[in-house]
Coordinates of C-alpha atoms in Angstrom, one line a residue:
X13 CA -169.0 51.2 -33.5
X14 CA -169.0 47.6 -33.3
X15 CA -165.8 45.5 -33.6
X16 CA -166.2 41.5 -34.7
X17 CA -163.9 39.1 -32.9
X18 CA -162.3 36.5 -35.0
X19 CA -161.1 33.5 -33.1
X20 CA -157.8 32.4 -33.3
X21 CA -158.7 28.7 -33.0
X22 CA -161.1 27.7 -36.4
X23 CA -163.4 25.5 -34.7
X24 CA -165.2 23.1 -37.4
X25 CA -168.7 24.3 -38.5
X26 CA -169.7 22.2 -41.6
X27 CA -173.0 23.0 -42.0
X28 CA -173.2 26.7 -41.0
X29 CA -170.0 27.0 -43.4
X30 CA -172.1 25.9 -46.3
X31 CA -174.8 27.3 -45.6
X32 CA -174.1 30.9 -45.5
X33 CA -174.0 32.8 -48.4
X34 CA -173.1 36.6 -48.9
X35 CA -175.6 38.7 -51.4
X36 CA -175.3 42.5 -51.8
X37 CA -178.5 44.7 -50.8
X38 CA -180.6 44.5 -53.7
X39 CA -181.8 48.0 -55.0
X40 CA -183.5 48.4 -58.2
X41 CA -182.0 50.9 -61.1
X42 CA -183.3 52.9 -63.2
X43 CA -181.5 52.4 -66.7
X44 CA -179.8 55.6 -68.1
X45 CA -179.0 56.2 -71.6
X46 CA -175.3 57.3 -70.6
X47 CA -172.4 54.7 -70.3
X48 CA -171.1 54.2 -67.0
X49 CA -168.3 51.9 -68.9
X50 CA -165.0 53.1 -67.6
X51 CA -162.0 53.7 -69.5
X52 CA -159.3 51.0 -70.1
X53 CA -156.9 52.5 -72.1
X54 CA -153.5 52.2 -72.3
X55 CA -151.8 53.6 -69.3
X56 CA -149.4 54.6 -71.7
X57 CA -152.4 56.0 -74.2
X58 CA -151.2 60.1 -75.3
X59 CA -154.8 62.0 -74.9
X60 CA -155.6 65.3 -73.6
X61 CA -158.8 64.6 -71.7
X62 CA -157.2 61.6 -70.3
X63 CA -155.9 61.5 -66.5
X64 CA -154.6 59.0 -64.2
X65 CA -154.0 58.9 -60.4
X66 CA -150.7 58.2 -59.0
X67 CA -149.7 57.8 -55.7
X68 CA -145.8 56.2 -53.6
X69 CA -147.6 53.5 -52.1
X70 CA -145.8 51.6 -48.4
X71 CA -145.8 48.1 -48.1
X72 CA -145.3 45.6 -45.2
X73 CA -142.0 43.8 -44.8
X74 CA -142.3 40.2 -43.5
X75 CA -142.0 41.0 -40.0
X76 CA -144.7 43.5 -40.1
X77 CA -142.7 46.8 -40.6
X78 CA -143.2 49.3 -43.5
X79 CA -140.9 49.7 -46.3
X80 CA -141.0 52.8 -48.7
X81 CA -141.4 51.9 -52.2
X82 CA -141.4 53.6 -55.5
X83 CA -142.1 50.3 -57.2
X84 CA -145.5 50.1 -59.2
X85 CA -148.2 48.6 -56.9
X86 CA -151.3 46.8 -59.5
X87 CA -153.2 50.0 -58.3
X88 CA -150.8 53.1 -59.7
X89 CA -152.7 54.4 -62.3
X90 CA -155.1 52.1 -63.1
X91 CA -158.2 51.0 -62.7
X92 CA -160.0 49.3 -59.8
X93 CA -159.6 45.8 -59.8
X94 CA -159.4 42.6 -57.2
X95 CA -156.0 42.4 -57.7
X96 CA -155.3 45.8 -56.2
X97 CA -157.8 45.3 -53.8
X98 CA -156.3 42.0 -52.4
X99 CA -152.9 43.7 -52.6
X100 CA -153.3 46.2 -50.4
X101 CA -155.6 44.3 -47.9
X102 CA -152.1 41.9 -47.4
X103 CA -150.3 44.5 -46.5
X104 CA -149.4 45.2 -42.6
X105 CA -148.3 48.3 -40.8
X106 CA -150.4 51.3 -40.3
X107 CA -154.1 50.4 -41.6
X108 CA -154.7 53.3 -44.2
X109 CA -151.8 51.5 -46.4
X110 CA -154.2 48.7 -46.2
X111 CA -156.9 51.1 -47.9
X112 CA -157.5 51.3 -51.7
X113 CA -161.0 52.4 -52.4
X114 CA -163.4 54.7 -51.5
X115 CA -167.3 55.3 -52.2
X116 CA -169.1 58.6 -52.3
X117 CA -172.6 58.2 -51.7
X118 CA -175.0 61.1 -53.7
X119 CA -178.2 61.8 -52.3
X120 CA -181.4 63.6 -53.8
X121 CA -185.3 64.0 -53.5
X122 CA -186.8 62.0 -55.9
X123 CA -190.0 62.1 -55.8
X124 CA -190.8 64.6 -58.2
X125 CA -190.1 65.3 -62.5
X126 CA -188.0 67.9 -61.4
X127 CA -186.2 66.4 -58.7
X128 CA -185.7 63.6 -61.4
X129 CA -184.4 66.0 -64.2
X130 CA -181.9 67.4 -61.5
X131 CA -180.5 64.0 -60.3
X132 CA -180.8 63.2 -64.2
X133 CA -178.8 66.7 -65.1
X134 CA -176.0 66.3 -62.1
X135 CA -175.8 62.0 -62.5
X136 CA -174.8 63.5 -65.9
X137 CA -172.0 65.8 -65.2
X138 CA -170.2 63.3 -62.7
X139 CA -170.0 61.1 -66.0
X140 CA -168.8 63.7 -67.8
X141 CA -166.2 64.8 -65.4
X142 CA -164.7 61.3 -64.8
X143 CA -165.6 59.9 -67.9
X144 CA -161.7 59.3 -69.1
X145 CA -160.0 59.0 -65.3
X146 CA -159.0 55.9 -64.7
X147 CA -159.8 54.5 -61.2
X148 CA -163.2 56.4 -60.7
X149 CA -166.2 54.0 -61.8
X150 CA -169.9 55.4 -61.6
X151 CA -173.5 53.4 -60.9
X152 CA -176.5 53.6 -62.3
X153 CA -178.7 55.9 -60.5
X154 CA -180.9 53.8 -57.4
X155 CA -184.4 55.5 -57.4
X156 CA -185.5 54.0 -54.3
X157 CA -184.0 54.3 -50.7
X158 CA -182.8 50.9 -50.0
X159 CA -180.7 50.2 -46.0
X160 CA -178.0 51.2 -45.3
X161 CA -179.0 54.3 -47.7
X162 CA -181.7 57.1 -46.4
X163 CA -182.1 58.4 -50.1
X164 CA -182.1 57.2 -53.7
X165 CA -179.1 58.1 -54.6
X166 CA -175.7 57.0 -57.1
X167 CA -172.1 56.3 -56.2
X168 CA -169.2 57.0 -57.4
X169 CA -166.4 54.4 -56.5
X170 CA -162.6 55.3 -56.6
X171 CA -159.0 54.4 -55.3
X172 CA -157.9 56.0 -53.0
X173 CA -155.6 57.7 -55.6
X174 CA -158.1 59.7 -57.7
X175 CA -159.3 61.2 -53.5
X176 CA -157.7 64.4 -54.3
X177 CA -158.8 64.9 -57.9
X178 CA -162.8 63.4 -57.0
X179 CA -163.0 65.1 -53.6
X180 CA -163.1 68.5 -54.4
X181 CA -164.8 68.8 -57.7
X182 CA -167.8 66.9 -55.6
X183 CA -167.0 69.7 -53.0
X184 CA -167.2 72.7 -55.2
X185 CA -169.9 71.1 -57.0
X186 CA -172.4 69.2 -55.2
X187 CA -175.9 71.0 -55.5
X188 CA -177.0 72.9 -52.4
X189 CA -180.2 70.0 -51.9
X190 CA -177.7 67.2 -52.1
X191 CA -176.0 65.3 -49.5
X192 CA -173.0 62.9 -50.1
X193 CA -171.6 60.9 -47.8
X194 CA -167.4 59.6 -48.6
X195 CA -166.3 56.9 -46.8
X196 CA -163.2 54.3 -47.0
X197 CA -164.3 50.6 -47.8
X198 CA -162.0 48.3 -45.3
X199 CA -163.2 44.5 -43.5
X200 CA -165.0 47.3 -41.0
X201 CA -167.8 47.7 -43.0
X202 CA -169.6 49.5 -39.8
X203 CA -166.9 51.7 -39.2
X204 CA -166.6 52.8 -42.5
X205 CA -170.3 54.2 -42.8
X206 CA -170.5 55.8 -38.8
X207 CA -167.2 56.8 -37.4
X208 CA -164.7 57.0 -40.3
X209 CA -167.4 58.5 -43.0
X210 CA -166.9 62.5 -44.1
X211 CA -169.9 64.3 -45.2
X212 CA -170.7 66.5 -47.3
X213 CA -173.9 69.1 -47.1
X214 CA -176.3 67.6 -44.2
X215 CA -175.8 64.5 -42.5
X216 CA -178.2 61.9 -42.9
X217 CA -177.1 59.1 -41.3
X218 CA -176.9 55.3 -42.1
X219 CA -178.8 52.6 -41.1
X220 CA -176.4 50.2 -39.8
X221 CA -178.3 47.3 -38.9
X222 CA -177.5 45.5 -42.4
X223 CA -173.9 46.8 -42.3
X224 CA -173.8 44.8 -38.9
X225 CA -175.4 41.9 -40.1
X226 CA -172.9 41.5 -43.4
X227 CA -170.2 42.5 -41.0
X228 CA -170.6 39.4 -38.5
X229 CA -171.4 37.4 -41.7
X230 CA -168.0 37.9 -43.2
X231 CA -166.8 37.2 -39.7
X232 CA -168.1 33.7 -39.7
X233 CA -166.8 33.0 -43.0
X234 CA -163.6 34.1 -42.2
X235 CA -163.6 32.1 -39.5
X236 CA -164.7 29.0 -41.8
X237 CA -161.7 29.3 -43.9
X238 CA -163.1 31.9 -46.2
X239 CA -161.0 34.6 -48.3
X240 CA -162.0 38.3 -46.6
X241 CA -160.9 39.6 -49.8
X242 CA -162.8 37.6 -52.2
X243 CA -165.6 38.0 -49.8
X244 CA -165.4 41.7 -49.7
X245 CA -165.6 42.6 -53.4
X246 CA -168.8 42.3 -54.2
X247 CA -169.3 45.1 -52.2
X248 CA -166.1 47.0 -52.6
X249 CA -166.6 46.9 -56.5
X250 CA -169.1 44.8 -58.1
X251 CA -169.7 45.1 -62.0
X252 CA -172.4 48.4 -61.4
X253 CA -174.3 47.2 -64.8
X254 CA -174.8 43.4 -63.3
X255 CA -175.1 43.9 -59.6
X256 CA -178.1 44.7 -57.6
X257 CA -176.0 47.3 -55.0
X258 CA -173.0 48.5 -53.5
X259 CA -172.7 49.7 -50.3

């Protein structure tokens, strides 16, 4: 696992500073004639099919201790957003308070009509399932295998809230020829996909060469002056219909 020192001292770099630039994996999608739009009701909306996620969440006090808070964080119950995700990355103490979304990862053949019709058929069902949960937010379908991902695949991206309601229905129902891998997104973008990823069904492994590379990329920026946040998003949560990937 590889860990990317910051220096304390921000030595000037002018022209690397402007010259790097961060750009998601780019993947190609295959259009489906399903919304992935998610739902922004109304926290306060009365349906029956709709559900939220709610969660105590801990914050830091100023001298870096934890304080116990019932107090609505901008993530209880709603959907992902920056402002959540910069919330919780400001927080201090213990480093899964500073964690707010997750990505599963669904993997298939694809090679095939009827591998298609099955990634079609179970890319359809997710939808379905999540459809009205607020905080769960579902991609297009990737047809190609594209580093750091083995497979074509789709993902499913959701606070850290909706884990115990998105976890096991993709436990209970993940087709036996599937693999999905569930991993937290955090500013250890290496970590997240080796040592602190869950699987489910067979491992296949990441290819963490362009996980490093965006890693000590982010690093640099940093370093330069650069909001980790801001930089982060993209990949945390990027607008699936107008972004090439996630990761």
């Amino acid at each position: 696992m590889m860990k990317v020192g910051i220096s304390s001292v921000c030595l000037p770099k002018p022209q690397a500073c402007r010259s790097q630039q961060l750009a998601p994996c780019c993947s190609p999608r295959r259009p489906t004639a399903l919304s992935t739009q998610c739902s922004t009701r109304s926290l306060t909306a009365t349906t029956s099919h709709a559900r939220r996620c709610q969660h105590t969440v801990v914050k830091g006090d100023k001298n870096g201790g934890e304080i116990s808070t019932q107090a609505q964080s901008p993530t209880q119950g709603g959907p992902i957003n920056f402002e959540a995700f910069k919330w919780h990355q400001a927080l201090t103490g213990n480093p899964d308070r500073r964690l707010y979304v997750l990505h599963a990862h669904v993997y298939f053949p694809f090679s095939t009509e009827n591998d298609r019709a099955m990634a079609d058929k179970f890319h359809a069902e997710v939808q379905a399932r999540f459809a009205d949960t607020i905080g769960v937010k579902i991609s297009d379908i990737y047809p190609e295998a594209v580093a750091p991902h083995p497979m074509p695949q789709f993902e499913i991206a959701f606070t850290k809230y909706c884990l115990q309601d998105t976890a096991p229905w993709l436990i209970f129902n993940r087709p036996d020829k599937y693999s999905i891998l569930v991993h937290p997104f955090t500013s250890d973008v290496v970590a997240d996909h080796d040592a602190s990823a869950m699987w489910l069904g067979k491992n296949l492994g990441a290819d963490l060469t362009p996980l490093i590379e965006l890693q000590q990329k982010i690093a640099d920026q940093v370093h330069c002056g650069a909001d980790e946040a801001s930089l982060l998003w993209p990949f945390v949560y990027a607008e699936i219909n107008s972004q090439s990937s996630l990761i």
